[in-house]
């Protein structure tokens, strides 16, 4: 169901959002799971929507890379107050339901998106709209589409 192809294996790495941004957003995802105590991965999923530029499910790929690392358990415990987040694949429809819940959790605090864009603009000169577009590639708005949710996963 899930591929664990390293980031950049399908497309040139410059097409991906910056690595530090991907990692920051993945950490945000793990913290969301901790907030709702979803350590068994029954409620929240990363977006199973392929990025339109790379064709990769960005946060899912980062999660798969992290799972394969020896530090995964220790990292999870450090971010979640001692819990390890399980990876439980879901088929397309269930993955979409989980991501809609994730999106609702993100929507409760929209300030992270604007704050991120402003920070990127100040630190790198990245235009505000471009910084927000980067985030929208990582956290696309959930829309059920048979083509984008073809196989599900997390």
Short mmCIF file of N, CA and C in Angstrom, two decimals:
data_model
loop_
_atom_site.label_atom_id
_atom_site.label_comp_id
_atom_site.label_asym_id
_atom_site.label_seq_id
_atom_site.Cartn_x
_atom_site.Cartn_y
_atom_site.Cartn_z
N UNK A 1 0.80 -1.20 0.00
CA UNK A 1 0.00 0.00 0.00
C UNK A 1 0.85 1.27 0.00
N UNK A 2 1.90 1.30 0.79
CA UNK A 2 2.71 2.50 0.93
C UNK A 2 4.08 2.28 0.31
N UNK A 3 4.59 3.32 -0.29
CA UNK A 3 5.96 3.22 -0.78
C UNK A 3 6.86 3.93 0.20
N UNK A 4 8.08 3.48 0.29
CA UNK A 4 9.02 4.17 1.17
C UNK A 4 10.20 4.67 0.35
N UNK A 5 9.88 5.21 -0.81
CA UNK A 5 10.90 5.76 -1.69
C UNK A 5 11.42 7.05 -1.08
N UNK A 6 12.73 7.20 -0.93
CA UNK A 6 13.27 8.42 -0.33
C UNK A 6 12.88 9.66 -1.12
N UNK A 7 12.73 10.77 -0.40
CA UNK A 7 12.44 12.03 -1.06
C UNK A 7 13.48 12.30 -2.13
N UNK A 8 13.05 12.72 -3.27
CA UNK A 8 13.98 13.05 -4.33
C UNK A 8 14.26 11.88 -5.27
N UNK A 9 13.81 10.68 -4.91
CA UNK A 9 14.11 9.53 -5.76
C UNK A 9 13.31 9.57 -7.05
N UNK A 10 12.13 10.20 -7.02
CA UNK A 10 11.28 10.24 -8.20
C UNK A 10 11.48 11.51 -9.02
N UNK A 11 11.82 12.57 -8.38
CA UNK A 11 11.97 13.86 -9.04
C UNK A 11 13.23 14.53 -8.50
N UNK A 12 13.79 15.46 -9.24
CA UNK A 12 14.96 16.19 -8.72
C UNK A 12 14.63 16.86 -7.39
N UNK A 13 15.56 16.84 -6.43
CA UNK A 13 15.28 17.36 -5.10
C UNK A 13 14.86 18.82 -5.05
N UNK A 14 15.26 19.62 -6.03
CA UNK A 14 14.91 21.04 -5.98
C UNK A 14 13.41 21.26 -6.18
N UNK A 15 12.68 20.25 -6.62
CA UNK A 15 11.24 20.38 -6.80
C UNK A 15 10.48 20.23 -5.48
N UNK A 16 11.14 19.73 -4.45
CA UNK A 16 10.51 19.50 -3.16
C UNK A 16 10.58 20.77 -2.31
N UNK A 17 9.62 20.95 -1.40
CA UNK A 17 9.76 22.04 -0.44
C UNK A 17 11.07 21.83 0.33
N UNK A 18 11.64 22.88 0.91
CA UNK A 18 12.89 22.72 1.64
C UNK A 18 12.78 21.65 2.73
N UNK A 19 13.85 20.89 2.92
CA UNK A 19 13.85 19.79 3.87
C UNK A 19 13.46 20.24 5.27
N UNK A 20 14.00 21.38 5.72
CA UNK A 20 13.67 21.82 7.08
C UNK A 20 12.17 22.11 7.22
N UNK A 21 11.53 22.57 6.16
CA UNK A 21 10.10 22.83 6.19
C UNK A 21 9.35 21.51 6.29
N UNK A 22 9.77 20.53 5.51
CA UNK A 22 9.13 19.21 5.54
C UNK A 22 9.24 18.61 6.94
N UNK A 23 10.41 18.71 7.54
CA UNK A 23 10.62 18.14 8.88
C UNK A 23 9.78 18.90 9.90
N UNK A 24 9.75 20.23 9.83
CA UNK A 24 8.95 21.03 10.77
C UNK A 24 7.47 20.64 10.68
N UNK A 25 6.98 20.44 9.48
CA UNK A 25 5.56 20.10 9.31
C UNK A 25 5.28 18.67 9.74
N UNK A 26 6.24 17.77 9.55
CA UNK A 26 6.09 16.41 10.05
C UNK A 26 6.05 16.40 11.58
N UNK A 27 6.91 17.19 12.21
CA UNK A 27 6.90 17.31 13.67
C UNK A 27 5.54 17.88 14.11
N UNK A 28 5.02 18.86 13.37
CA UNK A 28 3.69 19.41 13.68
C UNK A 28 2.65 18.29 13.65
N UNK A 29 2.75 17.41 12.65
CA UNK A 29 1.82 16.28 12.53
C UNK A 29 1.92 15.37 13.76
N UNK A 30 3.14 15.02 14.17
CA UNK A 30 3.30 14.17 15.35
C UNK A 30 2.76 14.85 16.60
N UNK A 31 2.95 16.16 16.70
CA UNK A 31 2.41 16.89 17.86
C UNK A 31 0.88 16.91 17.84
N UNK A 32 0.29 17.00 16.64
CA UNK A 32 -1.17 16.90 16.54
C UNK A 32 -1.65 15.54 17.03
N UNK A 33 -0.93 14.49 16.64
CA UNK A 33 -1.30 13.15 17.08
C UNK A 33 -1.23 13.06 18.61
N UNK A 34 -0.23 13.71 19.19
CA UNK A 34 -0.11 13.72 20.64
C UNK A 34 -1.25 14.52 21.27
N UNK A 35 -1.59 15.64 20.68
CA UNK A 35 -2.66 16.49 21.21
C UNK A 35 -3.97 15.70 21.35
N UNK A 36 -4.28 14.86 20.35
CA UNK A 36 -5.53 14.09 20.40
C UNK A 36 -5.31 12.67 20.89
N UNK A 37 -4.09 12.38 21.31
CA UNK A 37 -3.71 11.07 21.85
C UNK A 37 -3.98 9.94 20.86
N UNK A 38 -3.60 10.18 19.61
CA UNK A 38 -3.80 9.20 18.54
C UNK A 38 -2.52 8.39 18.31
N UNK A 39 -2.05 7.73 19.32
CA UNK A 39 -0.81 6.97 19.22
C UNK A 39 -1.01 5.67 18.42
N UNK A 40 -2.24 5.18 18.37
CA UNK A 40 -2.54 3.97 17.60
C UNK A 40 -2.92 4.29 16.16
N UNK A 41 -2.86 5.56 15.79
CA UNK A 41 -3.15 6.02 14.42
C UNK A 41 -4.51 5.56 13.91
N UNK A 42 -5.53 5.86 14.69
CA UNK A 42 -6.89 5.53 14.29
C UNK A 42 -7.69 6.77 13.86
N UNK A 43 -7.18 7.98 14.16
CA UNK A 43 -7.96 9.19 13.93
C UNK A 43 -7.34 10.19 12.96
N UNK A 44 -6.02 10.34 13.00
CA UNK A 44 -5.35 11.34 12.16
C UNK A 44 -4.41 10.67 11.17
N UNK A 45 -4.37 11.21 9.97
CA UNK A 45 -3.45 10.75 8.93
C UNK A 45 -2.82 11.95 8.25
N UNK A 46 -1.62 11.77 7.72
CA UNK A 46 -1.07 12.82 6.86
C UNK A 46 -1.88 12.85 5.57
N UNK A 47 -1.76 13.90 4.79
CA UNK A 47 -2.52 13.94 3.54
C UNK A 47 -2.07 12.83 2.58
N UNK A 48 -3.05 12.13 2.05
CA UNK A 48 -2.77 11.10 1.06
C UNK A 48 -3.00 11.63 -0.35
N UNK A 49 -2.83 12.92 -0.49
CA UNK A 49 -3.00 13.59 -1.78
C UNK A 49 -1.60 13.83 -2.34
N UNK A 50 -1.35 13.34 -3.53
CA UNK A 50 -0.04 13.50 -4.16
C UNK A 50 0.20 14.98 -4.49
N UNK A 51 1.39 15.44 -4.16
CA UNK A 51 1.81 16.80 -4.49
C UNK A 51 1.76 16.96 -6.01
N UNK A 52 1.13 18.03 -6.51
CA UNK A 52 1.00 18.19 -7.96
C UNK A 52 2.33 18.40 -8.69
N UNK A 53 3.36 18.82 -7.99
CA UNK A 53 4.65 19.07 -8.63
C UNK A 53 5.51 17.82 -8.67
N UNK A 54 5.55 17.08 -7.57
CA UNK A 54 6.44 15.91 -7.49
C UNK A 54 5.72 14.58 -7.65
N UNK A 55 4.40 14.58 -7.44
CA UNK A 55 3.66 13.32 -7.48
C UNK A 55 3.84 12.50 -6.21
N UNK A 56 4.42 13.09 -5.16
CA UNK A 56 4.73 12.38 -3.92
C UNK A 56 3.78 12.84 -2.82
N UNK A 57 3.36 11.93 -1.98
CA UNK A 57 2.58 12.25 -0.79
C UNK A 57 3.60 12.69 0.26
N UNK A 58 3.84 13.98 0.34
CA UNK A 58 5.01 14.55 1.01
C UNK A 58 5.17 14.13 2.47
N UNK A 59 4.19 14.41 3.32
CA UNK A 59 4.36 14.06 4.74
C UNK A 59 4.42 12.56 4.95
N UNK A 60 3.68 11.81 4.16
CA UNK A 60 3.73 10.35 4.26
C UNK A 60 5.13 9.83 3.95
N UNK A 61 5.77 10.41 2.96
CA UNK A 61 7.13 10.00 2.61
C UNK A 61 8.10 10.31 3.75
N UNK A 62 7.94 11.49 4.38
CA UNK A 62 8.79 11.84 5.51
C UNK A 62 8.56 10.84 6.65
N UNK A 63 7.30 10.50 6.90
CA UNK A 63 6.98 9.54 7.96
C UNK A 63 7.65 8.20 7.68
N UNK A 64 7.56 7.73 6.45
CA UNK A 64 8.19 6.44 6.11
C UNK A 64 9.71 6.47 6.29
N UNK A 65 10.30 7.57 5.92
CA UNK A 65 11.74 7.71 6.12
C UNK A 65 12.05 7.66 7.61
N UNK A 66 11.27 8.39 8.42
CA UNK A 66 11.51 8.41 9.86
C UNK A 66 11.31 7.04 10.49
N UNK A 67 10.27 6.34 10.07
CA UNK A 67 10.00 5.00 10.62
C UNK A 67 11.19 4.07 10.40
N UNK A 68 11.87 4.24 9.29
CA UNK A 68 13.00 3.35 8.97
C UNK A 68 14.27 3.69 9.76
N UNK A 69 14.24 4.79 10.50
CA UNK A 69 15.42 5.20 11.25
C UNK A 69 15.44 4.56 12.64
N UNK A 70 16.62 4.19 13.13
CA UNK A 70 16.71 3.60 14.46
C UNK A 70 16.21 4.53 15.57
N UNK A 71 16.20 5.82 15.33
CA UNK A 71 15.80 6.79 16.36
C UNK A 71 14.28 7.01 16.42
N UNK A 72 13.50 6.33 15.58
CA UNK A 72 12.06 6.62 15.50
C UNK A 72 11.37 6.54 16.86
N UNK A 73 11.53 5.44 17.58
CA UNK A 73 10.85 5.29 18.86
C UNK A 73 11.25 6.39 19.84
N UNK A 74 12.54 6.63 19.96
CA UNK A 74 13.03 7.66 20.89
C UNK A 74 12.54 9.05 20.47
N UNK A 75 12.56 9.34 19.18
CA UNK A 75 12.07 10.64 18.69
C UNK A 75 10.59 10.81 19.03
N UNK A 76 9.80 9.77 18.77
CA UNK A 76 8.36 9.85 19.08
C UNK A 76 8.16 10.09 20.57
N UNK A 77 8.87 9.34 21.39
CA UNK A 77 8.71 9.51 22.84
C UNK A 77 9.05 10.94 23.26
N UNK A 78 10.07 11.51 22.65
CA UNK A 78 10.47 12.88 23.00
C UNK A 78 9.41 13.90 22.61
N UNK A 79 8.70 13.65 21.51
CA UNK A 79 7.70 14.60 21.01
C UNK A 79 6.30 14.38 21.58
N UNK A 80 6.08 13.19 22.16
CA UNK A 80 4.71 12.84 22.58
C UNK A 80 4.61 12.45 24.04
N UNK A 81 5.54 12.89 24.84
CA UNK A 81 5.44 12.59 26.26
C UNK A 81 5.60 11.12 26.59
N UNK A 82 6.43 10.42 25.82
CA UNK A 82 6.74 9.02 26.12
C UNK A 82 6.00 7.98 25.30
N UNK A 83 5.25 8.40 24.30
CA UNK A 83 4.48 7.46 23.47
C UNK A 83 5.16 7.26 22.12
N UNK A 84 4.96 6.08 21.55
CA UNK A 84 5.41 5.80 20.19
C UNK A 84 4.18 5.81 19.29
N UNK A 85 4.23 6.58 18.23
CA UNK A 85 3.11 6.67 17.29
C UNK A 85 3.20 5.48 16.33
N UNK A 86 2.16 4.69 16.32
CA UNK A 86 2.10 3.53 15.43
C UNK A 86 1.73 3.99 14.02
N UNK A 87 2.20 3.25 13.05
CA UNK A 87 1.86 3.52 11.65
C UNK A 87 0.85 2.46 11.23
N UNK A 88 -0.39 2.88 11.02
CA UNK A 88 -1.45 1.95 10.66
C UNK A 88 -2.04 2.38 9.32
N UNK A 89 -1.68 1.67 8.24
CA UNK A 89 -2.20 2.04 6.92
C UNK A 89 -3.73 1.97 6.86
N UNK A 90 -4.30 2.82 6.03
CA UNK A 90 -5.75 2.85 5.81
C UNK A 90 -6.00 2.93 4.31
N UNK A 91 -7.08 2.30 3.88
CA UNK A 91 -7.45 2.40 2.48
C UNK A 91 -7.98 3.80 2.19
N UNK A 92 -8.09 4.11 0.93
CA UNK A 92 -8.34 5.48 0.46
C UNK A 92 -9.44 6.22 1.21
N UNK A 93 -10.62 5.65 1.31
CA UNK A 93 -11.73 6.37 1.93
C UNK A 93 -11.46 6.63 3.41
N UNK A 94 -10.94 5.64 4.11
CA UNK A 94 -10.64 5.81 5.53
C UNK A 94 -9.49 6.80 5.72
N UNK A 95 -8.50 6.75 4.84
CA UNK A 95 -7.38 7.70 4.91
C UNK A 95 -7.90 9.13 4.73
N UNK A 96 -8.86 9.31 3.84
CA UNK A 96 -9.43 10.64 3.62
C UNK A 96 -10.17 11.12 4.86
N UNK A 97 -10.92 10.24 5.50
CA UNK A 97 -11.65 10.61 6.73
C UNK A 97 -10.65 11.03 7.80
N UNK A 98 -9.57 10.27 7.93
CA UNK A 98 -8.54 10.61 8.92
C UNK A 98 -7.89 11.96 8.60
N UNK A 99 -7.61 12.21 7.31
CA UNK A 99 -6.98 13.47 6.97
C UNK A 99 -7.93 14.65 7.17
N UNK A 100 -9.22 14.45 6.91
CA UNK A 100 -10.18 15.52 7.17
C UNK A 100 -10.15 15.91 8.65
N UNK A 101 -9.99 14.91 9.53
CA UNK A 101 -9.88 15.20 10.97
C UNK A 101 -8.58 15.95 11.25
N UNK A 102 -7.50 15.54 10.61
CA UNK A 102 -6.21 16.23 10.76
C UNK A 102 -6.36 17.68 10.33
N UNK A 103 -7.00 17.89 9.19
CA UNK A 103 -7.20 19.24 8.67
C UNK A 103 -7.99 20.09 9.67
N UNK A 104 -9.04 19.50 10.27
CA UNK A 104 -9.83 20.25 11.26
C UNK A 104 -8.95 20.66 12.44
N UNK A 105 -8.07 19.77 12.87
CA UNK A 105 -7.16 20.10 13.97
C UNK A 105 -6.24 21.26 13.56
N UNK A 106 -5.74 21.22 12.33
CA UNK A 106 -4.89 22.31 11.84
C UNK A 106 -5.66 23.62 11.75
N UNK A 107 -6.90 23.54 11.30
CA UNK A 107 -7.74 24.73 11.12
C UNK A 107 -8.03 25.44 12.44
N UNK A 108 -8.01 24.69 13.55
CA UNK A 108 -8.28 25.31 14.85
C UNK A 108 -7.26 26.39 15.17
N UNK A 109 -6.07 26.27 14.60
CA UNK A 109 -5.02 27.26 14.86
C UNK A 109 -4.38 27.66 13.54
N UNK A 110 -5.04 28.55 12.81
CA UNK A 110 -4.54 28.98 11.50
C UNK A 110 -3.31 29.87 11.62
N UNK A 111 -3.03 30.35 12.81
CA UNK A 111 -1.92 31.28 12.96
C UNK A 111 -0.59 30.68 12.53
N UNK A 112 -0.45 29.35 12.62
CA UNK A 112 0.82 28.73 12.23
C UNK A 112 1.12 28.99 10.77
N UNK A 113 0.11 28.98 9.91
CA UNK A 113 0.34 29.17 8.48
C UNK A 113 0.83 30.59 8.20
N UNK A 114 0.14 31.58 8.73
CA UNK A 114 0.54 32.96 8.49
C UNK A 114 1.88 33.28 9.15
N UNK A 115 2.07 32.76 10.37
CA UNK A 115 3.34 33.00 11.07
C UNK A 115 4.49 32.38 10.29
N UNK A 116 4.27 31.19 9.74
CA UNK A 116 5.31 30.53 8.96
C UNK A 116 5.66 31.38 7.73
N UNK A 117 4.64 31.84 7.03
CA UNK A 117 4.89 32.61 5.81
C UNK A 117 5.65 33.90 6.13
N UNK A 118 5.26 34.57 7.19
CA UNK A 118 5.95 35.81 7.57
C UNK A 118 7.41 35.51 7.93
N UNK A 119 7.62 34.43 8.69
CA UNK A 119 8.99 34.06 9.08
C UNK A 119 9.84 33.76 7.84
N UNK A 120 9.29 33.00 6.90
CA UNK A 120 10.03 32.68 5.66
C UNK A 120 10.36 33.97 4.90
N UNK A 121 9.41 34.88 4.86
CA UNK A 121 9.63 36.14 4.14
C UNK A 121 10.78 36.92 4.79
N UNK A 122 10.77 37.00 6.11
CA UNK A 122 11.79 37.75 6.83
C UNK A 122 13.17 37.09 6.72
N UNK A 123 13.21 35.77 6.84
CA UNK A 123 14.49 35.07 6.86
C UNK A 123 15.10 34.87 5.48
N UNK A 124 14.25 34.63 4.49
CA UNK A 124 14.78 34.25 3.18
C UNK A 124 14.38 35.18 2.06
N UNK A 125 13.48 36.11 2.34
CA UNK A 125 13.00 36.98 1.28
C UNK A 125 11.95 36.31 0.40
N UNK A 126 11.51 35.10 0.80
CA UNK A 126 10.49 34.39 0.03
C UNK A 126 9.19 35.19 0.06
N UNK A 127 8.59 35.45 -1.09
CA UNK A 127 7.31 36.17 -1.10
C UNK A 127 6.27 35.43 -0.25
N UNK A 128 5.41 36.20 0.42
CA UNK A 128 4.40 35.63 1.31
C UNK A 128 3.55 34.57 0.62
N UNK A 129 3.07 34.86 -0.57
CA UNK A 129 2.22 33.90 -1.28
C UNK A 129 2.98 32.62 -1.57
N UNK A 130 4.23 32.74 -1.99
CA UNK A 130 5.02 31.54 -2.29
C UNK A 130 5.21 30.68 -1.04
N UNK A 131 5.45 31.31 0.10
CA UNK A 131 5.62 30.56 1.35
C UNK A 131 4.34 29.82 1.70
N UNK A 132 3.20 30.46 1.52
CA UNK A 132 1.93 29.80 1.80
C UNK A 132 1.67 28.67 0.81
N UNK A 133 2.07 28.85 -0.45
CA UNK A 133 1.89 27.79 -1.43
C UNK A 133 2.72 26.56 -1.06
N UNK A 134 3.91 26.79 -0.50
CA UNK A 134 4.73 25.68 -0.03
C UNK A 134 3.97 24.87 1.00
N UNK A 135 3.35 25.56 1.96
CA UNK A 135 2.59 24.87 2.99
C UNK A 135 1.38 24.16 2.40
N UNK A 136 0.75 24.76 1.41
CA UNK A 136 -0.42 24.13 0.81
C UNK A 136 -0.04 22.87 0.04
N UNK A 137 1.20 22.77 -0.39
CA UNK A 137 1.66 21.53 -1.02
C UNK A 137 1.79 20.43 0.03
N UNK A 138 2.21 20.82 1.24
CA UNK A 138 2.39 19.84 2.31
C UNK A 138 1.06 19.50 2.96
N UNK A 139 0.21 20.51 3.15
CA UNK A 139 -1.10 20.35 3.78
C UNK A 139 -2.20 20.75 2.82
N UNK A 140 -2.43 20.02 1.74
CA UNK A 140 -3.49 20.42 0.80
C UNK A 140 -4.86 20.31 1.44
N UNK A 141 -5.75 21.19 1.01
CA UNK A 141 -7.12 21.14 1.52
C UNK A 141 -7.73 19.80 1.13
N UNK A 142 -8.38 19.11 2.08
CA UNK A 142 -8.93 17.79 1.75
C UNK A 142 -10.12 17.91 0.81
N UNK A 143 -10.03 17.18 -0.26
CA UNK A 143 -11.13 17.06 -1.21
C UNK A 143 -11.11 15.63 -1.69
N UNK A 144 -12.23 14.96 -1.60
CA UNK A 144 -12.25 13.58 -2.06
C UNK A 144 -12.20 13.57 -3.57
N UNK A 145 -11.20 12.90 -4.07
CA UNK A 145 -10.97 12.81 -5.51
C UNK A 145 -10.43 11.41 -5.76
N UNK A 146 -11.14 10.63 -6.55
CA UNK A 146 -10.74 9.25 -6.79
C UNK A 146 -9.32 9.14 -7.32
N UNK A 147 -8.86 10.15 -8.06
CA UNK A 147 -7.51 10.10 -8.62
C UNK A 147 -6.44 10.37 -7.58
N UNK A 148 -6.70 11.29 -6.64
CA UNK A 148 -5.68 11.65 -5.68
C UNK A 148 -5.62 10.72 -4.48
N UNK A 149 -6.71 10.05 -4.18
CA UNK A 149 -6.75 9.11 -3.05
C UNK A 149 -6.88 7.69 -3.57
N UNK A 150 -6.03 7.34 -4.52
CA UNK A 150 -6.16 6.07 -5.20
C UNK A 150 -5.80 4.86 -4.34
N UNK A 151 -4.82 4.99 -3.45
CA UNK A 151 -4.40 3.82 -2.70
C UNK A 151 -4.37 4.00 -1.20
N UNK A 152 -4.54 5.23 -0.72
CA UNK A 152 -4.50 5.46 0.71
C UNK A 152 -3.15 5.15 1.30
N UNK A 153 -3.09 4.96 2.57
CA UNK A 153 -1.92 4.49 3.30
C UNK A 153 -2.11 4.77 4.76
N UNK A 154 -1.65 5.93 5.21
CA UNK A 154 -1.52 6.18 6.65
C UNK A 154 -2.74 6.80 7.21
#
